[in-house]
């Protein structure tokens, strides 16, 4: 069952978010992630990485950097995929100088 009192199954949620990334639907992916946060569903870095991928594919660098900050605030450990995807979002938007700040954080 995709939905339960504890929220959607983690794998199902990740697949949905990844599908949104493939469609370059960053706005919808970000809204979905926000909905999960508001509902206090358990999230992991795979959820965030899927949304970061959507942001990178849509050149939404500001949102990608915000997601990295949210991960840190939520005590979720960013990994190489998180950072490289955020850097890619900056690069695709020709904001490569912002990507350098990712290394400084």
Coordinates of C-alpha atoms in Angstrom, one line a residue:
X1 CA 0.0 0.0 0.0
X2 CA 1.5 3.3 -1.1
X3 CA 0.0 5.2 1.8
X4 CA -0.2 4.4 5.4
X5 CA -0.6 6.3 8.7
X6 CA 3.2 6.6 8.7
X7 CA 3.1 8.1 5.2
X8 CA 3.9 6.8 1.7
X9 CA 6.4 3.9 1.4
X10 CA 9.9 5.3 1.1
X11 CA 10.7 3.5 -2.1
X12 CA 7.5 4.5 -3.7
X13 CA 8.1 8.1 -2.8
X14 CA 11.6 8.0 -4.2
X15 CA 10.3 6.5 -7.4
X16 CA 7.7 9.2 -7.8
X17 CA 10.3 12.0 -7.1
X18 CA 12.7 10.4 -9.5
X19 CA 10.0 10.2 -12.2
X20 CA 9.4 13.9 -11.7
X21 CA 13.1 14.5 -12.1
X22 CA 13.0 12.7 -15.4
X23 CA 10.2 14.9 -16.6
X24 CA 12.1 18.0 -15.4
X25 CA 9.2 18.8 -13.1
X26 CA 11.3 20.4 -10.3
X27 CA 8.4 22.6 -9.0
X28 CA 6.2 19.6 -8.5
X29 CA 9.0 17.6 -7.0
X30 CA 9.8 20.4 -4.5
X31 CA 6.1 20.7 -3.6
X32 CA 5.9 17.0 -3.1
X33 CA 8.9 17.1 -0.8
X34 CA 7.4 20.0 1.1
X35 CA 4.2 18.1 1.5
X36 CA 6.2 15.2 3.0
X37 CA 7.9 17.6 5.4
X38 CA 4.7 19.2 6.5
X39 CA 3.0 15.8 7.1
X40 CA 6.1 14.9 9.1
X41 CA 6.8 11.8 7.0
X42 CA 10.2 10.2 7.3
X43 CA 12.5 11.4 4.6
X44 CA 16.0 10.3 3.7
X45 CA 18.8 11.5 1.4
X46 CA 17.4 9.5 -1.5
X47 CA 14.3 11.6 -1.5
X48 CA 16.3 14.8 -1.4
X49 CA 18.7 13.6 -4.1
X50 CA 15.8 12.8 -6.4
X51 CA 14.5 16.4 -5.9
X52 CA 18.0 17.8 -6.4
X53 CA 18.1 15.9 -9.7
X54 CA 14.9 17.5 -10.7
X55 CA 16.3 20.9 -9.8
X56 CA 19.5 20.2 -11.8
X57 CA 17.6 19.1 -14.9
X58 CA 15.5 22.3 -14.6
X59 CA 18.5 24.6 -13.9
X60 CA 16.9 25.6 -10.6
X61 CA 20.2 26.2 -8.7
X62 CA 18.8 28.4 -5.9
X63 CA 16.3 25.6 -5.0
X64 CA 19.1 23.0 -5.2
X65 CA 21.3 25.0 -2.7
X66 CA 18.3 25.5 -0.4
X67 CA 17.7 21.7 -0.4
X68 CA 21.3 21.1 0.7
X69 CA 20.7 23.5 3.6
X70 CA 17.4 21.8 4.5
X71 CA 19.2 18.4 4.5
X72 CA 21.8 19.8 7.0
X73 CA 19.0 21.3 9.1
X74 CA 17.2 18.0 9.2
X75 CA 20.4 16.2 10.2
X76 CA 20.4 14.2 6.9
X77 CA 23.9 13.6 5.7
X78 CA 24.5 14.8 2.2
X79 CA 26.6 12.5 0.0
X80 CA 28.6 12.9 -3.2
X81 CA 25.5 12.6 -5.3
X82 CA 23.8 15.4 -3.3
X83 CA 26.8 17.8 -3.8
X84 CA 27.5 16.9 -7.4
X85 CA 23.8 17.3 -8.3
X86 CA 23.6 20.7 -6.7
X87 CA 26.8 21.7 -8.4
X88 CA 25.3 20.5 -11.7
X89 CA 22.2 22.7 -11.1
X90 CA 24.5 25.7 -10.6
X91 CA 26.5 24.9 -13.7
X92 CA 23.5 24.4 -16.0
X93 CA 22.2 27.8 -14.9
X94 CA 25.7 29.4 -15.6
X95 CA 26.0 30.1 -11.8
X96 CA 29.3 28.2 -11.5
X97 CA 30.6 30.7 -8.9
X98 CA 27.7 29.6 -6.7
X99 CA 28.8 26.0 -7.1
X100 CA 32.1 26.9 -5.5
X101 CA 30.2 27.9 -2.3
X102 CA 28.9 24.4 -2.0
X103 CA 32.5 23.3 -1.2
X104 CA 32.8 26.0 1.4
X105 CA 29.7 25.0 3.3

